[in-house]
Amino acid sequence: MSVSPSSSAPLPAAADAVVVGAGFGGLYALHCLRQMGFSAVCFEAGDGVGGTWYWNRYPGARCDVESLQYSYSFSPELDQEWTWSEKYAPQAEIMAYANHVADRFDLRRDIRLSTRVVSATFDEKRALWVVETDGGGRVEARFCLMAVGCLSSANKPPFAGMADFKGPIYHTGEWPKDGVDFTGQRVAVIGTGSSAIQSIPLIAEQASALTVFQRTATYTVPAYNAPLDPEHVAKVKADYPALRARARSRPTGFYFPINTAPAMEATEEERRRKYEEAWARGGLPFLGAFGDLLFSKEANDTIADFAREKIRGIVKDPATADLLCPDNVFGCKRLCVDTDYFATYNKPHVKLVDVSKTPIERFTAEGIVVAGKTYPADAVVCATGFAAMTGSYEKIRITGRDGLTLAEKWRAGPRAYLGVASAGFPNLFMITGPGSPSVLASMIQAIEQHVDWMVDLMAHMRDVGARTFEPRVADEDAWVEHVNEVSQVSLRSTCSSWYVGANVPGRPRVFMPYIGGFPVYVQKCNEIMDGGYSGFVLEGAKSGKAAPEVRLTKRWHVPLDMDVISPAMLAARRVPVV
Ligand code: N01
């Protein structure tokens, strides 16, 4: 892969905007800012672009939204010229795509790699953000766009005795650039979330012994990943805009068949047929087999029973199969998508250790101790996930009005209006921040919608001469309450997942993403924009200002797909989000 170097020119003292992070959010933000005539500097801690895909290089890492939709939709030319090789693109190909985008849109000249932002401080008098980096760099900017990612800050549980362990300890979210060869080694994997489920089958192919430490069993659906059929790709490309438009009107921002009928209105035979059909298609759309699976426990029990039956049908040892069968709500934690995950436990050198009741006691030089027994290992893989949604904000000292830090403001849980901005922090944007659909939508579409909306707001502020924008506290409070209220309707709020911050001890328990449906959220953003940014204070705006001009956001002004988001569903806040 040939890449042009990022900027080595002297850092400008000032820019219209600082972008923090050069993942998919940061890259698109840079592109849009340029398009609208704003100058920008983007800082990236990694030595390459790609964000979470840069760091998550563990074996088997790949997207689980189909590649033809897990990609930017803003450029018809890009859609035509890029060709994905597999149904679910592997990490290396997603990285190649991110690098291609950086080159094709000439983004690198504004990106500073290997540079971590350590603080962002709002200077109230001058209405400027002062952004400082670990290398001593400093830039002042009117706007700060946080493109720090939702799942980027690794969760590293501090197991006792880790320093004593004689072998290497890896985290899936900070995988070594040159890869790891486990051939002939005894490997321990801690965790059974998406990262573990993708990596375990491949680690098992190399390792001489593999021990998996499971705290919570996981539901996972087969990926049936395969090379993409060129005819299918050509068909999609012949009418790509139509697919993109359909995706935009769907609850998750990507398109797949959804059956909105309630599960309990079907007969047992009909339900089974639907589940079998959906299982045969595989992937996240399995949860779209019926419309009420995340709203009715009775309905959910039927899909959970079906999934447990599948596990028992694959795993030969009944005791291991029992341990692998989750007993919580199906899809409550993020559903996983796998290739040969359960079958891996049929291999004689793969063992599962239950740490749900007897947690990992400690590491020793030789391995990992559970209930007084040492499980020997030459290497340990922590597939222990992320401090989701807010973890990357916590790593930067962000100080707003009156010296208030974001960490202090968010101590009891994140508070942000629409998940795009937080009162007390003027001119600070949060791309896919807490309170927006973010991780419950196809991430790249969620990013694009946010960035389009944000840059349109910046352009409007320029039109009307506003110095700052900031949410009104009352509107922010009402939004946070709404996000919480909508989450209560879904069974997803009922378990200890990273959606509620429960995977990291000590974090406040708050359902962080907006679960009311991506297009419903987009409509709300559009309404707020069309209403002259109601809910926001635009300080310094000239009176008699014109209505905001809809620029980049135009493509998000699409009607809801009433086949899957009916008025009744909207009234009951039961929009099926898989
Ligand atoms: O992290 P996770 P992940 N002792 O939090 C366990 C996205 N993603 O990196 O469930 C023992 O899901 C923890 O146990 P428990 C996707 O959105 C996407 O796998 O908390 N175990 C759990 O089993 C995903 O949901 C892809 O009880 C401990 C595991 O570690 C999100 O990222 C691929 C422990 C962590 O699972 C996070 O996935 C990968 C402890 N002290 C990730 N602490 C795609 O396919 C934690 N665990 C696109």
Coordinates of C-alpha atoms and ligand atoms in Angstrom, one line a residue:
M1 CA 0.0 0.0 0.0
S2 CA 1.6 3.3 -1.0
V3 CA 0.7 6.3 1.2
S4 CA 1.7 9.9 0.9
P5 CA 3.3 11.2 4.1
S6 CA 1.3 13.3 6.5
S7 CA 2.2 16.9 7.1
S8 CA 5.6 17.7 8.4
A9 CA 5.2 21.5 7.8
P10 CA 5.4 23.7 10.9
L11 CA 2.3 23.5 13.1
P12 CA 0.2 26.6 12.4
A13 CA -0.5 28.7 15.6
A14 CA -4.2 29.0 14.7
A15 CA -6.8 27.3 12.5
D16 CA -10.6 27.5 12.2
A17 CA -10.9 24.0 13.6
V18 CA -8.9 21.4 15.4
V19 CA -10.0 17.8 14.7
V20 CA -8.9 15.2 17.3
G21 CA -8.5 11.8 15.7
A22 CA -7.9 10.6 12.2
G23 CA -10.2 7.7 12.1
F24 CA -13.3 7.6 9.9
G25 CA -14.8 10.6 11.8
G26 CA -11.7 12.7 11.6
L27 CA -11.0 12.0 8.0
Y28 CA -14.5 12.9 6.9
A29 CA -14.5 16.0 9.2
L30 CA -11.3 17.3 7.5
H31 CA -12.8 16.7 4.1
C32 CA -16.0 18.6 4.9
L33 CA -14.3 21.5 6.7
R34 CA -12.1 22.0 3.6
Q35 CA -15.2 21.9 1.3
M36 CA -16.8 24.7 3.4
G37 CA -13.6 26.8 3.3
F38 CA -12.6 26.2 6.9
S39 CA -8.9 25.7 7.8
A40 CA -8.2 22.7 10.1
V41 CA -5.4 20.7 11.8
C42 CA -6.0 17.1 12.7
F43 CA -4.1 15.3 15.4
E44 CA -3.8 11.6 15.5
A45 CA -2.1 9.5 18.3
G46 CA -1.3 6.6 15.9
D47 CA 1.3 6.7 13.2
G48 CA -1.3 6.1 10.6
V49 CA -4.9 7.0 9.8
G50 CA -7.9 4.6 10.4
G51 CA -8.7 5.1 14.1
T52 CA -10.1 2.0 15.7
W53 CA -9.1 0.0 12.6
Y54 CA -5.6 1.1 13.0
W55 CA -5.4 -0.2 16.6
N56 CA -7.5 -3.4 16.3
R57 CA -5.2 -5.6 14.3
Y58 CA -5.9 -8.8 16.2
P59 CA -6.3 -12.0 14.2
G60 CA -9.7 -12.2 12.5
A61 CA -10.6 -8.5 12.9
R62 CA -13.1 -7.5 10.3
C63 CA -16.3 -5.4 10.1
D64 CA -19.7 -7.1 10.8
V65 CA -21.8 -4.7 8.8
E66 CA -21.5 -5.8 5.1
S67 CA -18.6 -4.0 3.4
L68 CA -20.7 -2.7 0.6
Q69 CA -22.5 -0.6 3.3
Y70 CA -19.6 -0.3 5.8
S71 CA -18.1 2.5 3.8
Y72 CA -18.5 6.3 3.2
S73 CA -21.5 7.3 1.2
F74 CA -20.6 10.9 0.5
S75 CA -18.8 10.4 -2.8
P76 CA -20.5 8.5 -5.7
E77 CA -17.0 8.4 -7.4
L78 CA -15.5 6.8 -4.3
D79 CA -18.3 4.3 -4.3
Q80 CA -17.6 3.4 -7.9
E81 CA -13.8 3.2 -7.8
W82 CA -13.4 1.2 -4.5
T83 CA -14.0 -2.6 -4.7
W84 CA -14.4 -4.7 -1.5
S85 CA -13.2 -8.2 -1.8
E86 CA -15.3 -9.9 0.9
K87 CA -18.7 -9.7 2.3
Y88 CA -17.1 -8.5 5.6
A89 CA -13.9 -6.7 4.9
P90 CA -10.8 -7.7 6.9
Q91 CA -9.0 -5.1 9.0
A92 CA -6.2 -4.7 6.5
E93 CA -8.6 -3.9 3.7
I94 CA -10.5 -1.4 5.8
M95 CA -7.1 0.2 6.6
A96 CA -6.3 0.3 2.9
Y97 CA -9.6 2.0 2.3
A98 CA -9.0 4.6 5.0
N99 CA -5.5 5.3 3.5
H100 CA -7.0 5.5 0.0
V101 CA -9.6 8.1 1.2
A102 CA -6.8 10.1 2.9
D103 CA -4.9 10.2 -0.3
R104 CA -7.7 10.6 -2.8
F105 CA -9.1 13.6 -0.9
D106 CA -5.6 15.0 -0.2
L107 CA -6.3 15.0 3.6
R108 CA -2.8 14.1 4.9
R109 CA -1.4 17.6 4.6
D110 CA -3.5 18.7 7.6
I111 CA -2.9 15.5 9.7
R112 CA -0.2 15.3 12.4
L113 CA 0.4 11.7 13.1
S114 CA 2.0 10.2 16.3
T115 CA 0.6 13.3 18.2
R116 CA -1.7 12.8 21.1
V117 CA -3.9 15.7 22.2
V118 CA -3.5 16.1 26.0
S119 CA -5.7 19.1 26.7
A120 CA -8.3 21.4 25.2
T121 CA -9.1 24.5 27.1
F122 CA -11.7 27.1 26.2
D123 CA -10.5 30.7 26.5
E124 CA -13.8 32.5 27.2
K125 CA -12.6 36.0 26.5
R126 CA -11.4 35.2 23.0
A127 CA -13.9 32.4 22.4
L128 CA -11.1 30.1 21.3
W129 CA -10.1 26.5 22.0
V130 CA -6.4 26.1 23.0
V131 CA -5.4 22.6 22.1
E132 CA -2.1 21.1 23.4
T133 CA -0.3 18.0 22.4
D134 CA 2.1 15.5 24.1
G135 CA 4.9 16.8 21.9
G136 CA 4.4 20.4 23.2
G137 CA 2.4 21.5 20.2
R138 CA -0.3 24.2 20.7
V139 CA -3.0 25.4 18.3
E140 CA -5.8 27.9 18.9
A141 CA -9.0 27.3 17.0
R142 CA -12.6 28.6 17.0
F143 CA -13.9 25.1 16.9
C144 CA -12.8 21.7 18.3
L145 CA -14.2 18.5 16.7
M146 CA -13.7 15.4 18.8
A147 CA -13.4 12.5 16.5
V148 CA -12.1 10.2 19.2
G149 CA -14.2 7.2 18.6
C150 CA -16.7 5.3 20.7
L151 CA -14.7 2.1 21.1
S152 CA -11.1 3.3 21.2
S153 CA -10.0 3.5 24.8
A154 CA -8.9 0.0 25.8
N155 CA -10.3 -1.5 29.0
K156 CA -7.4 -3.1 30.8
P157 CA -8.6 -4.7 34.1
P158 CA -5.7 -4.5 36.6
F159 CA -5.4 -8.3 37.4
A160 CA -3.2 -8.9 40.4
G161 CA 0.3 -10.1 39.6
M162 CA 0.3 -9.1 35.9
A163 CA 3.8 -7.8 36.3
D164 CA 5.0 -11.3 37.4
F165 CA 3.8 -13.0 34.2
K166 CA 6.8 -14.1 32.2
G167 CA 5.3 -13.9 28.8
P168 CA 3.8 -11.1 26.7
I169 CA 0.3 -9.7 27.5
Y170 CA -1.6 -8.3 24.5
H171 CA -4.8 -6.3 24.3
T172 CA -6.9 -6.9 21.2
G173 CA -7.5 -3.1 20.9
E174 CA -3.7 -2.3 20.9
W175 CA -2.4 -5.2 18.8
P176 CA 1.3 -5.1 17.7
K177 CA 1.7 -3.7 14.2
D178 CA 3.8 -6.6 13.0
G179 CA 1.3 -9.2 14.2
V180 CA 1.9 -12.0 16.7
D181 CA 2.9 -15.6 15.8
F182 CA 1.4 -18.0 18.4
T183 CA 2.7 -21.1 16.8
G184 CA 3.4 -23.8 19.3
Q185 CA 2.5 -21.5 22.3
R186 CA 0.1 -22.0 25.1
V187 CA -2.2 -19.0 24.9
A188 CA -4.8 -17.6 27.4
V189 CA -7.6 -15.4 26.1
I190 CA -9.6 -13.4 28.6
G191 CA -13.0 -12.3 27.4
T192 CA -15.7 -13.6 25.0
G193 CA -17.0 -10.4 23.3
S194 CA -16.7 -9.6 19.6
S195 CA -12.9 -9.2 19.6
A196 CA -12.5 -12.6 21.3
I197 CA -15.0 -14.3 19.1
Q198 CA -13.3 -13.1 16.0
S199 CA -9.8 -14.0 17.2
I200 CA -10.2 -17.2 19.1
P201 CA -10.7 -19.5 16.1
L202 CA -7.6 -18.1 14.4
I203 CA -5.5 -18.2 17.6
A204 CA -6.6 -21.8 18.1
E205 CA -5.2 -22.7 14.7
Q206 CA -1.7 -21.6 15.8
A207 CA -1.6 -22.3 19.5
S208 CA -0.6 -25.6 21.0
A209 CA -3.1 -25.0 23.8
L210 CA -5.7 -22.4 24.1
T211 CA -7.5 -21.5 27.4
V212 CA -10.5 -19.1 27.2
F213 CA -11.6 -17.4 30.4
Q214 CA -15.3 -16.6 30.1
R215 CA -17.2 -14.3 32.5
T216 CA -20.4 -14.0 30.4
A217 CA -21.3 -16.4 27.6
T218 CA -22.1 -14.6 24.3
Y219 CA -24.7 -14.9 21.6
T220 CA -23.1 -15.0 18.2
V221 CA -24.5 -15.6 14.8
P222 CA -22.6 -17.1 11.8
A223 CA -21.1 -14.5 9.4
Y224 CA -20.9 -16.8 6.3
N225 CA -18.2 -14.5 5.2
A226 CA -17.1 -15.1 1.6
P227 CA -15.5 -13.4 -1.4
L228 CA -18.0 -10.9 -3.0
D229 CA -19.5 -12.1 -6.2
P230 CA -18.4 -9.5 -8.9
E231 CA -21.9 -9.7 -10.5
H232 CA -23.5 -8.8 -7.2
V233 CA -21.0 -5.9 -6.7
A234 CA -21.7 -4.7 -10.2
K235 CA -25.4 -4.8 -9.5
V236 CA -25.0 -2.7 -6.3
K237 CA -22.7 -0.3 -8.1
A238 CA -25.2 0.2 -10.9
D239 CA -27.6 1.8 -8.4
Y240 CA -25.5 2.6 -5.4
P241 CA -27.4 5.8 -4.5
A242 CA -30.6 3.8 -4.1
L243 CA -28.9 1.4 -1.6
R244 CA -27.4 4.4 0.3
A245 CA -30.8 6.1 0.4
R246 CA -32.5 2.9 1.6
A247 CA -29.9 2.6 4.3
R248 CA -30.4 6.1 5.5
S249 CA -34.1 5.5 6.1
R250 CA -33.5 2.4 8.2
P251 CA -33.3 2.1 12.0
T252 CA -29.7 1.2 12.0
G253 CA -28.5 3.2 9.0
F254 CA -27.8 0.1 7.0
Y255 CA -30.2 -1.9 4.9
F256 CA -31.3 -5.5 5.3
P257 CA -34.6 -7.3 5.4
I258 CA -36.6 -6.7 8.6
N259 CA -39.8 -8.5 9.6
T260 CA -41.7 -6.1 11.8
A261 CA -44.3 -8.6 12.8
P262 CA -44.4 -9.6 16.5
A263 CA -42.8 -13.0 17.3
M264 CA -45.6 -14.1 19.6
E265 CA -48.3 -13.6 16.9
A266 CA -46.6 -16.3 14.8
T267 CA -47.1 -20.0 15.4
E268 CA -44.2 -21.9 16.8
E269 CA -43.6 -23.5 13.4
E270 CA -43.6 -20.1 11.7
R271 CA -41.2 -18.7 14.3
R272 CA -38.8 -21.5 13.8
R273 CA -39.0 -21.1 10.0
K274 CA -38.2 -17.4 10.3
Y275 CA -35.3 -18.0 12.7
E276 CA -33.9 -20.7 10.5
E277 CA -34.1 -18.4 7.5
A278 CA -32.5 -15.6 9.4
W279 CA -29.8 -17.9 10.8
A280 CA -29.1 -19.1 7.2
R281 CA -28.6 -15.5 6.1
G282 CA -26.4 -14.9 9.2
G283 CA -25.0 -11.7 10.7
L284 CA -26.6 -8.9 12.7
P285 CA -29.8 -9.0 10.6
F286 CA -30.7 -12.2 12.5
L287 CA -32.2 -9.9 15.2
G288 CA -34.5 -8.6 12.5
A289 CA -36.4 -11.9 12.3
F290 CA -39.3 -10.3 14.2
G291 CA -40.0 -6.7 15.2
D292 CA -40.4 -7.1 19.0
L293 CA -37.4 -9.2 19.9
L294 CA -35.8 -6.4 21.9
F295 CA -39.1 -5.2 23.5
S296 CA -40.9 -8.3 24.7
K297 CA -39.1 -10.8 27.0
E298 CA -41.5 -13.5 25.9
A299 CA -40.5 -13.0 22.3
N300 CA -36.8 -12.7 23.2
D301 CA -37.0 -16.0 25.1
T302 CA -37.9 -17.7 21.8
I303 CA -34.9 -16.4 19.9
A304 CA -32.6 -17.1 22.9
D305 CA -33.9 -20.7 23.0
F306 CA -33.3 -21.1 19.3
A307 CA -29.7 -19.7 19.6
R308 CA -28.9 -22.0 22.6
E309 CA -30.2 -25.0 20.6
K310 CA -27.8 -24.0 17.8
I311 CA -24.9 -23.9 20.3
R312 CA -25.7 -27.3 21.6
G313 CA -26.0 -28.6 18.1
I314 CA -22.4 -27.5 17.4
V315 CA -20.4 -28.1 20.6
K316 CA -19.9 -31.8 21.3
D317 CA -19.0 -31.7 25.0
P318 CA -22.3 -31.1 26.9
A319 CA -20.6 -29.4 29.9
T320 CA -18.7 -27.0 27.6
A321 CA -21.9 -26.4 25.6
D322 CA -23.8 -25.6 28.8
L323 CA -21.1 -23.0 29.7
L324 CA -21.3 -21.5 26.3
C325 CA -25.1 -21.1 26.4
P326 CA -25.9 -17.5 27.5
D327 CA -28.7 -17.1 30.0
N328 CA -29.3 -13.4 29.5
V329 CA -31.5 -11.5 27.0
F330 CA -30.6 -12.3 23.4
G331 CA -29.0 -9.2 21.8
C332 CA -28.9 -7.3 25.1
K333 CA -25.1 -7.1 24.9
R334 CA -23.9 -6.3 21.4
L335 CA -24.6 -9.3 19.2
C336 CA -21.5 -11.0 17.8
V337 CA -20.9 -12.3 14.4
D338 CA -18.5 -15.2 14.0
T339 CA -16.7 -17.7 11.8
D340 CA -16.4 -21.1 13.5
Y341 CA -16.4 -19.8 17.0
F342 CA -18.4 -22.5 18.7
A343 CA -16.8 -25.3 16.6
T344 CA -13.4 -24.2 17.9
Y345 CA -14.3 -25.6 21.3
N346 CA -14.5 -29.1 19.7
K347 CA -10.7 -29.0 19.3
P348 CA -9.0 -31.0 21.9
H349 CA -6.4 -28.3 22.7
V350 CA -9.1 -25.6 23.4
K351 CA -10.5 -25.3 27.0
L352 CA -13.1 -23.0 28.4
V353 CA -12.8 -21.8 32.0
D354 CA -15.8 -20.2 33.7
V355 CA -14.9 -17.1 35.7
S356 CA -18.4 -15.9 36.3
K357 CA -18.6 -17.0 39.9
T358 CA -14.9 -17.4 40.7
P359 CA -13.1 -14.4 39.0
I360 CA -9.5 -14.5 37.8
E361 CA -7.6 -14.5 41.1
R362 CA -4.2 -13.3 39.8
F363 CA -1.5 -13.8 37.3
T364 CA 1.7 -15.7 38.2
A365 CA 4.9 -16.1 36.3
E366 CA 3.5 -19.3 34.8
G367 CA -0.1 -18.3 34.0
I368 CA -3.5 -17.4 35.3
V369 CA -5.0 -18.6 38.6
V370 CA -8.7 -19.3 39.0
A371 CA -10.2 -20.9 42.1
G372 CA -6.7 -21.9 43.3
K373 CA -5.8 -23.6 40.1
T374 CA -3.1 -22.3 37.7
Y375 CA -3.8 -22.4 34.0
P376 CA -0.3 -22.3 32.4
A377 CA 0.3 -19.9 29.5
D378 CA 3.1 -18.6 27.4
A379 CA 1.1 -15.5 26.2
V380 CA -2.1 -13.8 27.4
V381 CA -4.6 -12.0 25.2
C382 CA -6.9 -9.5 27.0
A383 CA -10.0 -9.3 24.8
T384 CA -11.5 -7.2 27.5
G385 CA -13.0 -4.4 25.4
F386 CA -13.2 -0.7 25.9
A387 CA -14.2 2.1 28.2
A388 CA -16.9 2.7 25.7
M389 CA -18.3 6.1 24.5
T390 CA -16.7 8.3 27.0
G391 CA -13.3 6.6 27.6
S392 CA -11.4 8.6 25.0
Y393 CA -12.9 11.9 26.3
E394 CA -11.6 11.1 29.8
K395 CA -8.0 10.8 28.4
I396 CA -8.0 14.5 27.4
R397 CA -8.3 17.3 29.9
I398 CA -11.2 19.2 28.3
T399 CA -11.9 22.5 30.2
G400 CA -14.9 24.6 29.3
R401 CA -16.5 27.7 30.8
D402 CA -15.6 28.6 34.4
G403 CA -12.9 26.1 34.5
L404 CA -15.3 23.2 34.5
T405 CA -13.8 20.0 33.1
L406 CA -15.9 17.6 31.0
A407 CA -14.8 14.8 33.3
E408 CA -16.4 16.6 36.3
K409 CA -19.5 17.4 34.3
W410 CA -19.9 13.8 33.3
R411 CA -19.0 12.2 36.6
A412 CA -22.5 10.8 37.0
G413 CA -22.8 10.0 33.3
P414 CA -22.4 11.8 30.0
R415 CA -24.7 14.7 29.3
A416 CA -24.8 16.0 25.7
Y417 CA -27.5 17.6 23.6
L418 CA -28.2 15.3 20.7
G419 CA -24.9 13.7 21.5
V420 CA -23.2 16.5 19.5
A421 CA -22.3 19.1 22.1
S422 CA -22.4 19.7 25.8
A423 CA -23.5 22.8 27.7
G424 CA -20.6 24.7 29.2
F425 CA -18.3 23.7 26.3
P426 CA -19.0 26.2 23.5
N427 CA -17.9 25.4 20.0
L428 CA -16.9 21.8 20.9
F429 CA -18.4 19.1 18.7
M430 CA -18.6 15.4 19.6
I431 CA -18.7 13.2 16.6
T432 CA -21.0 10.2 17.5
G433 CA -20.9 11.4 21.1
P434 CA -23.0 9.8 23.9
G435 CA -26.7 10.4 23.4
S436 CA -26.5 9.9 19.6
P437 CA -27.2 6.6 17.7
S438 CA -23.5 6.0 17.2
V439 CA -22.7 2.4 18.0
L440 CA -26.4 1.4 17.4
A441 CA -26.1 2.6 13.8
S442 CA -23.7 1.7 11.1
M443 CA -20.8 3.8 12.4
I444 CA -19.7 5.4 9.2
Q445 CA -23.2 6.6 8.3
A446 CA -23.6 7.9 11.9
I447 CA -20.3 9.8 11.5
E448 CA -21.2 11.3 8.1
Q449 CA -24.6 12.5 9.4
H450 CA -23.0 14.1 12.4
V451 CA -20.2 15.8 10.5
D452 CA -22.5 17.1 7.8
W453 CA -24.7 18.6 10.5
M454 CA -21.8 20.1 12.4
V455 CA -20.1 21.7 9.5
D456 CA -23.5 23.1 8.3
L457 CA -23.8 24.7 11.7
M458 CA -20.3 26.2 11.5
A459 CA -21.2 27.6 8.0
H460 CA -24.4 29.0 9.4
M461 CA -22.5 30.7 12.2
R462 CA -20.3 32.3 9.7
D463 CA -23.3 33.4 7.7
V464 CA -24.9 35.1 10.7
G465 CA -21.7 36.2 12.4
A466 CA -22.1 34.1 15.5
R467 CA -19.0 33.6 17.7
T468 CA -20.1 30.6 19.7
F469 CA -22.8 27.9 19.8
E470 CA -23.7 26.1 22.9
P471 CA -26.7 23.9 24.0
R472 CA -29.2 25.4 26.4
V473 CA -29.1 23.5 29.6
A474 CA -32.9 22.8 29.7
D475 CA -32.8 21.4 26.2
E476 CA -29.8 19.2 27.0
D477 CA -31.5 18.0 30.1
A478 CA -34.6 17.1 28.2
W479 CA -32.6 15.2 25.6
V480 CA -30.6 13.2 28.2
E481 CA -33.9 12.3 29.8
H482 CA -35.4 11.3 26.4
V483 CA -32.4 9.1 25.7
N484 CA -32.8 7.5 29.0
E485 CA -36.6 7.1 28.6
V486 CA -36.3 5.5 25.2
S487 CA -33.7 3.1 26.5
Q488 CA -36.0 1.9 29.2
V489 CA -38.4 0.6 26.6
S490 CA -35.8 -1.7 25.2
L491 CA -34.6 -4.9 26.8
R492 CA -31.1 -3.8 25.9
S493 CA -31.0 -1.6 29.0
T494 CA -31.4 -4.6 31.3
C495 CA -28.0 -6.2 31.3
S496 CA -24.5 -5.3 32.3
S497 CA -23.1 -4.3 29.0
W498 CA -20.7 -1.7 27.8
Y499 CA -23.7 0.2 26.5
V500 CA -24.4 1.1 30.1
G501 CA -20.7 1.3 31.2
A502 CA -21.1 -1.8 33.3
N503 CA -18.0 -3.6 31.9
V504 CA -15.6 -1.3 33.7
P505 CA -15.9 -1.2 37.5
G506 CA -16.8 2.2 39.0
R507 CA -18.3 3.7 35.9
P508 CA -21.8 5.3 36.2
R509 CA -24.5 3.1 34.9
V510 CA -26.2 5.1 32.1
F511 CA -27.4 3.8 28.8
M512 CA -25.2 5.9 26.5
P513 CA -26.2 5.5 22.9
Y514 CA -29.6 6.8 21.5
I515 CA -31.7 3.7 20.8
G516 CA -34.8 5.5 19.3
G517 CA -33.6 4.7 15.7
F518 CA -31.1 6.4 13.4
P519 CA -33.6 8.1 11.0
V520 CA -35.8 9.2 13.9
Y521 CA -32.7 10.9 15.4
V522 CA -31.7 12.3 12.0
Q523 CA -35.2 13.9 11.6
K524 CA -34.8 15.4 15.1
C525 CA -31.4 16.9 14.1
N526 CA -33.0 18.3 10.8
E527 CA -35.9 19.8 12.7
I528 CA -33.5 21.5 15.1
M529 CA -31.5 22.9 12.2
D530 CA -34.6 24.0 10.3
G531 CA -35.8 25.8 13.4
G532 CA -32.7 27.9 13.4
Y533 CA -30.8 25.5 15.8
S534 CA -33.5 25.5 18.5
G535 CA -32.0 24.4 21.8
F536 CA -28.7 26.1 21.1
V537 CA -27.6 29.6 21.9
L538 CA -25.8 31.2 19.0
E539 CA -24.0 34.0 20.7
G540 CA -23.3 37.1 18.6
A541 CA -25.6 36.1 15.8
K542 CA -26.9 39.2 13.9
S543 CA -30.6 39.8 14.4
G544 CA -33.0 39.3 11.5
K545 CA -30.8 36.3 10.4
A546 CA -32.0 34.1 7.6
A547 CA -33.0 30.5 8.1
P548 CA -30.0 28.2 8.0
E549 CA -29.0 27.1 4.6
V550 CA -29.1 23.4 4.3
R551 CA -25.8 22.4 2.6
L552 CA -24.1 19.1 3.4
T553 CA -27.1 17.9 5.5
K554 CA -29.4 17.9 2.4
R555 CA -28.8 14.2 1.8
W556 CA -30.1 13.4 5.3
H557 CA -33.5 15.1 4.6
V558 CA -35.2 11.8 3.7
P559 CA -38.6 10.4 4.8
L560 CA -38.7 7.6 7.4
D561 CA -39.1 4.1 5.9
M562 CA -42.7 3.6 7.1
D563 CA -42.4 -0.2 6.4
V564 CA -40.1 -0.5 9.4
I565 CA -40.8 2.6 11.4
S566 CA -44.6 2.9 11.6
P567 CA -46.4 5.7 13.5
A568 CA -47.5 3.1 16.1
M569 CA -43.9 2.1 16.7
L570 CA -42.8 5.7 16.9
A571 CA -45.6 6.4 19.4
A572 CA -44.5 3.4 21.5
R573 CA -40.8 4.2 21.0
R574 CA -40.4 0.6 19.7
V575 CA -38.3 1.1 16.6
P576 CA -36.4 -2.1 16.1
V577 CA -32.7 -1.5 16.3
V578 CA -30.6 -4.7 15.9
Ligands
N01_1 O1 -15.3 -6.0 24.1 P1 -16.5 -6.5 24.9 P2 -14.9 -6.4 22.6 N1 -12.5 -10.7 33.9 O2 -16.7 -5.5 26.0 C1 -14.7 -9.7 29.4 C2 -17.1 -3.6 18.7 N2 -16.3 -4.6 17.9 O3 -13.6 -5.7 22.3 O4 -19.2 -9.6 29.3 C3 -12.9 -11.5 33.0 O5 -17.7 -6.8 24.1 C4 -16.1 -9.3 29.3 O6 -16.9 -10.0 30.2 P3 -18.4 -9.4 30.6 C5 -18.4 -4.2 19.0 O7 -19.4 -3.1 19.0 C6 -16.8 -4.8 16.7 O8 -15.0 -7.8 22.3 O9 -18.2 -8.0 30.9 N3 -13.5 -11.1 31.8 C7 -16.3 -9.6 27.8 O10 -16.5 -11.0 27.6 C8 -18.2 -4.8 20.3 O11 -19.4 -5.0 21.1 C9 -16.2 -5.8 16.0 O12 -18.8 -10.2 31.7 C10 -13.6 -9.8 31.6 C11 -15.0 -9.2 27.2 O13 -14.0 -9.2 28.2 C12 -17.3 -3.8 20.9 O14 -16.4 -3.4 19.9 C13 -15.1 -6.5 16.4 C14 -13.1 -8.9 32.5 C15 -15.0 -7.9 26.6 O15 -16.0 -7.9 25.5 C16 -16.4 -4.3 22.1 O16 -16.0 -5.6 21.7 C17 -14.7 -6.2 17.7 C18 -12.5 -9.3 33.7 N4 -12.1 -8.5 34.7 C19 -15.3 -5.2 18.4 N5 -13.3 -7.6 32.0 C20 -16.7 -6.0 14.6 O17 -17.0 -7.1 14.3 C21 -13.9 -7.8 30.8 N6 -14.0 -9.1 30.6 C22 -17.0 -4.9 13.8

